[in-house]
Coordinates of C-alpha atoms and ligand atoms in Angstrom, one line a residue:
M1 CA -22.3 25.2 11.1
S2 CA -22.8 28.6 12.8
D3 CA -23.0 31.8 11.0
D4 CA -19.7 32.8 12.6
S5 CA -18.1 30.6 10.0
R6 CA -18.6 33.2 7.4
P7 CA -17.8 36.6 8.8
S8 CA -18.2 39.5 6.4
P9 CA -15.0 40.9 4.9
S10 CA -15.2 43.9 7.2
G11 CA -16.0 41.7 10.2
A12 CA -19.3 43.4 10.7
R13 CA -22.3 41.2 11.4
T14 CA -25.7 42.2 9.8
A15 CA -29.2 41.6 11.0
V16 CA -32.5 42.4 9.3
V17 CA -35.6 43.5 11.2
I18 CA -38.8 42.8 9.2
P19 CA -41.8 44.7 10.4
A20 CA -44.7 42.4 9.4
A21 CA -47.3 43.4 12.1
G22 CA -49.6 45.6 9.9
R23 CA -53.2 44.7 9.1
G24 CA -53.1 45.6 5.5
V25 CA -56.2 47.8 5.5
R26 CA -55.6 49.2 2.0
L27 CA -55.4 45.6 0.6
G28 CA -58.9 44.9 1.9
P29 CA -60.4 42.4 4.3
G30 CA -58.6 39.2 5.0
A31 CA -55.6 37.9 6.9
P32 CA -52.8 40.3 8.0
K33 CA -51.1 41.5 4.8
A34 CA -47.7 39.8 5.5
L35 CA -49.5 36.4 5.9
R36 CA -51.4 36.6 2.6
A37 CA -50.2 34.3 -0.1
L38 CA -48.3 35.2 -3.3
N39 CA -48.4 32.2 -5.6
G40 CA -49.2 30.0 -2.6
T41 CA -46.4 31.2 -0.3
P42 CA -47.0 33.9 2.4
M43 CA -45.6 37.3 1.5
L44 CA -43.6 37.3 4.7
I45 CA -41.8 34.1 3.6
H46 CA -40.9 35.6 0.3
A47 CA -39.5 38.6 2.2
V48 CA -37.5 36.4 4.7
R49 CA -36.0 34.4 1.8
A50 CA -35.0 37.7 0.0
M51 CA -33.1 38.7 3.1
A52 CA -31.6 35.3 3.8
A53 CA -30.4 35.2 0.2
S54 CA -27.7 37.7 1.1
R55 CA -24.6 36.0 2.4
A56 CA -24.0 39.0 4.6
V57 CA -27.2 38.5 6.6
S58 CA -26.7 36.3 9.7
L59 CA -30.0 37.0 11.6
V60 CA -33.5 37.9 10.6
V61 CA -35.9 39.3 13.3
V62 CA -39.6 39.0 12.2
V63 CA -41.9 41.4 13.9
A64 CA -45.2 39.5 13.8
P65 CA -48.8 40.7 14.3
P66 CA -49.3 41.2 18.0
D67 CA -51.4 38.0 18.4
G68 CA -49.7 36.1 15.6
A69 CA -46.2 35.4 16.8
A70 CA -46.8 31.6 17.2
E71 CA -48.4 31.4 13.8
V72 CA -45.4 33.2 12.2
K73 CA -43.0 30.9 14.0
A74 CA -44.8 27.9 12.7
L75 CA -44.8 29.4 9.1
L76 CA -41.0 29.9 9.3
D77 CA -40.6 26.3 10.4
T78 CA -42.8 24.8 7.7
H79 CA -41.2 26.9 5.0
A80 CA -37.6 26.0 6.0
L81 CA -35.1 25.7 3.2
P82 CA -33.3 22.5 2.3
G83 CA -30.2 22.1 4.4
D84 CA -31.5 23.9 7.4
N85 CA -30.5 23.4 10.9
P86 CA -33.2 21.6 13.0
S87 CA -34.6 24.8 14.7
G88 CA -34.1 28.5 14.9
S89 CA -32.1 28.8 11.7
W90 CA -32.6 28.8 8.0
G91 CA -29.5 27.6 6.2
M92 CA -26.8 29.9 7.5
T93 CA -29.3 32.5 8.7
D94 CA -30.8 32.5 12.3
F95 CA -34.2 33.9 12.9
L96 CA -36.3 35.3 15.8
V97 CA -39.9 36.2 16.0
V98 CA -41.2 39.0 18.3
P99 CA -44.7 40.5 18.5
G100 CA -45.3 43.9 17.0
G101 CA -47.0 47.1 18.0
D102 CA -49.6 49.6 17.0
S103 CA -47.5 51.5 14.5
R104 CA -44.7 50.5 12.1
Q105 CA -42.3 52.6 14.2
E106 CA -43.2 50.7 17.4
S107 CA -42.9 47.4 15.6
V108 CA -39.4 48.2 14.4
K109 CA -38.4 49.3 17.9
Y110 CA -39.5 45.9 19.3
G111 CA -37.4 44.2 16.6
L112 CA -34.4 46.4 17.5
D113 CA -34.9 45.5 21.2
A114 CA -34.5 41.8 20.3
L115 CA -31.1 42.1 18.6
P116 CA -28.3 40.2 20.4
P117 CA -24.9 41.7 21.0
G118 CA -22.4 41.5 18.2
I119 CA -24.7 42.9 15.5
D120 CA -23.1 46.0 14.0
I121 CA -25.3 46.7 10.9
V122 CA -29.1 46.6 10.9
L123 CA -31.4 46.6 7.9
V124 CA -35.1 47.3 8.2
H125 CA -37.2 45.7 5.5
D126 CA -41.0 45.8 5.0
A127 CA -42.6 42.4 4.8
A128 CA -44.8 44.1 2.2
R129 CA -41.8 44.3 -0.2
P130 CA -41.5 40.6 -0.8
L131 CA -39.7 40.6 -4.1
V132 CA -36.6 42.8 -3.6
P133 CA -33.7 41.3 -5.4
V134 CA -30.6 40.3 -3.4
D135 CA -28.4 42.6 -5.3
T136 CA -30.3 45.6 -3.8
V137 CA -29.9 44.1 -0.3
D138 CA -26.2 43.7 -0.8
A139 CA -25.8 47.2 -2.2
V140 CA -27.4 48.7 0.9
I141 CA -25.2 46.6 3.2
E142 CA -22.1 47.6 1.3
A143 CA -22.8 51.3 1.5
V144 CA -23.2 51.0 5.3
R145 CA -20.0 49.0 5.5
D146 CA -18.3 51.8 3.5
G147 CA -19.2 54.2 6.4
A148 CA -22.7 55.7 5.7
P149 CA -24.7 55.7 9.0
A150 CA -28.0 55.4 7.0
V151 CA -28.6 54.1 3.5
V152 CA -31.9 54.0 1.6
P153 CA -32.6 52.3 -1.8
A154 CA -34.7 54.6 -4.0
L155 CA -35.9 55.2 -7.6
P156 CA -36.6 58.3 -9.6
L157 CA -40.3 59.1 -9.8
A158 CA -42.5 58.5 -12.9
D159 CA -45.2 60.9 -11.8
T160 CA -44.9 64.6 -11.1
V161 CA -45.6 65.3 -7.5
K162 CA -47.8 68.2 -6.1
E163 CA -47.8 69.4 -2.6
V164 CA -51.4 70.4 -1.6
E165 CA -53.3 71.8 1.3
P166 CA -55.3 68.7 2.2
T167 CA -59.0 69.3 2.7
A168 CA -61.1 67.6 5.4
V169 CA -63.8 66.7 2.9
P170 CA -62.9 63.6 0.9
G171 CA -62.9 64.2 -2.9
A172 CA -63.1 68.0 -2.5
P173 CA -60.7 70.0 -4.8
E174 CA -57.4 70.6 -2.9
P175 CA -55.3 73.8 -3.5
V176 CA -51.8 73.1 -4.9
V177 CA -49.1 74.7 -2.7
A178 CA -46.0 73.7 -4.7
T179 CA -44.5 71.4 -7.4
P180 CA -41.1 70.1 -6.3
V181 CA -38.7 69.6 -9.2
R182 CA -39.2 65.9 -10.1
A183 CA -35.6 65.3 -11.0
R184 CA -34.6 65.9 -7.4
L185 CA -37.2 63.5 -5.9
R186 CA -36.7 59.8 -5.1
A187 CA -39.3 57.2 -4.1
V188 CA -37.8 55.4 -1.2
Q189 CA -37.9 51.6 -0.7
T190 CA -36.6 49.1 1.8
P191 CA -34.3 47.5 3.0
Q192 CA -32.9 50.6 4.6
G193 CA -29.5 50.0 6.2
F194 CA -28.0 51.5 9.3
D195 CA -25.2 51.5 11.7
R196 CA -26.9 49.7 14.6
E197 CA -26.0 52.3 17.3
T198 CA -27.3 55.1 15.1
L199 CA -30.7 53.5 14.4
V200 CA -31.1 52.6 18.1
R201 CA -30.4 56.1 19.1
A202 CA -32.8 57.5 16.4
H203 CA -35.6 55.3 17.8
E204 CA -34.8 56.4 21.4
T205 CA -34.7 60.1 20.4
V206 CA -37.4 60.7 17.8
T207 CA -41.0 60.5 18.9
D208 CA -42.7 62.1 15.9
D209 CA -44.7 60.0 13.6
V210 CA -42.5 59.0 10.6
T211 CA -43.1 56.9 7.5
D212 CA -39.6 55.5 7.3
D213 CA -36.6 54.8 9.5
A214 CA -34.1 56.9 7.7
S215 CA -36.1 60.1 8.4
M216 CA -35.5 59.5 12.1
V217 CA -31.7 59.5 11.4
E218 CA -32.1 62.7 9.4
Q219 CA -33.7 64.2 12.5
L220 CA -30.5 63.4 14.4
G221 CA -28.7 65.6 11.9
L222 CA -26.8 62.8 10.3
Q223 CA -26.3 62.3 6.6
V224 CA -28.6 59.7 4.9
V225 CA -27.6 58.5 1.5
V226 CA -29.6 57.0 -1.4
V227 CA -28.4 54.1 -3.5
P228 CA -30.3 52.7 -6.6
G229 CA -33.4 50.8 -5.7
H230 CA -35.2 48.3 -7.9
E231 CA -38.6 48.2 -9.5
E232 CA -39.2 44.7 -8.1
A233 CA -38.8 46.2 -4.5
F234 CA -42.3 47.9 -4.8
K235 CA -44.5 47.7 -1.8
V236 CA -47.6 45.5 -2.0
T237 CA -50.2 48.0 -0.8
R238 CA -53.4 47.8 -2.8
P239 CA -55.1 44.8 -4.6
L240 CA -53.5 45.6 -8.0
D241 CA -50.1 45.2 -6.4
L242 CA -50.9 41.5 -5.8
V243 CA -51.5 41.1 -9.5
L244 CA -48.1 42.7 -10.2
A245 CA -46.3 40.6 -7.6
E246 CA -47.7 37.4 -9.0
A247 CA -46.7 38.4 -12.5
V248 CA -43.1 39.1 -11.3
L249 CA -43.0 35.7 -9.7
A250 CA -44.3 34.1 -12.9
R251 CA -41.7 35.9 -15.0
R252 CA -38.9 34.7 -12.6
R253 CA -40.1 31.1 -12.9
L254 CA -40.0 31.4 -16.7
N255 CA -36.5 32.9 -16.6
D256 CA -35.3 30.3 -14.1
G257 CA -36.6 27.6 -16.4
F258 CA -38.8 25.7 -13.9
Ligands
LIG301 N1 -46.2 47.3 10.0 C1 -45.8 46.8 11.3 N2 -46.5 47.2 12.4 C2 -47.6 48.1 12.3 C3 -47.9 48.6 11.0 C4 -47.2 48.2 9.9 O1 -44.9 46.0 11.4 N3 -48.3 48.4 13.4 C5 -45.4 46.8 8.8 C6 -46.3 46.2 7.8 O2 -46.6 44.8 8.2 C7 -45.5 46.3 6.5 C8 -44.7 47.5 6.8 O3 -44.8 47.9 8.2 O4 -44.7 45.2 6.3 C9 -45.1 48.7 5.9 O5 -46.4 49.1 6.2 P1 -47.7 49.2 5.3 O6 -47.3 48.8 3.9 O7 -48.4 50.4 5.6 O8 -48.5 47.9 5.8 P2 -49.9 47.9 6.6 O9 -49.8 48.9 7.7 O10 -50.1 46.5 7.0 O11 -50.9 48.3 5.5 P3 -52.1 49.4 5.7 O12 -51.4 50.7 6.0 O13 -52.8 49.4 4.3 O14 -53.0 48.9 6.8
LIG302 MG1 -49.6 51.0 7.2

């Protein structure tokens, strides 16, 4: 059965680009971060499953480490879900693998370049956020369908944030410049959702270094909106995050009763 058999209510077709080409320097030495295991399954596979869990998602484009595309393709094949088609699709979701670049931005661009015609909505989701719940994915897609050109899931901050004048010397005291009002700040997660044409234009236009895709759309002068994120959509960045991720998986298994 092809994914065309379940068009979205709006008729829009949605793809997800998963940048997974990073090394994971902050996690410490080892395999590229996306390929490291959480409870025995590579982080990337958790992330792909989280996206494929949304009925609206018809295509997942994985942006693999530059020299790891074949390995990633093999991983997707060996971790196929029950009821899959023989090749190139997972259940009702097709997938593609492309090699990534030197920066996250470049990797996302390569993923966008691989999108076929007929995709109207694009989500960009970090492989490093393997545990995002499907409800968050669906909420982002819904907000794009409702007309927002760019949608980001985000949470209020627990910590107060200071803007500083960074010093060149590591560990040296840094002068505080400002304290933004915490209640107005949000910590941004992924998947971020976009009207495809808008995101492609943003990647063609903006050349500054950015840390998320939505900020490129902001630079086009378009309105980006925030929807509620989820605490389980945290990014696995440092070793302690692996402990938290495995604890979340253990809690899920308990709750699912197996
Ligand atoms: N990413 C990518 N291509 C790059 C760099 C990063 O696709 N050249 C991806 C990562 O694989 C990750 C996401 O972008 O899924 C978010 O980046 P980050 O958490 O910073 O991951 P890494 O860059 O791998 O980690 P670090 O910065 O600690 O090296
Ligand atoms: Mg990085």
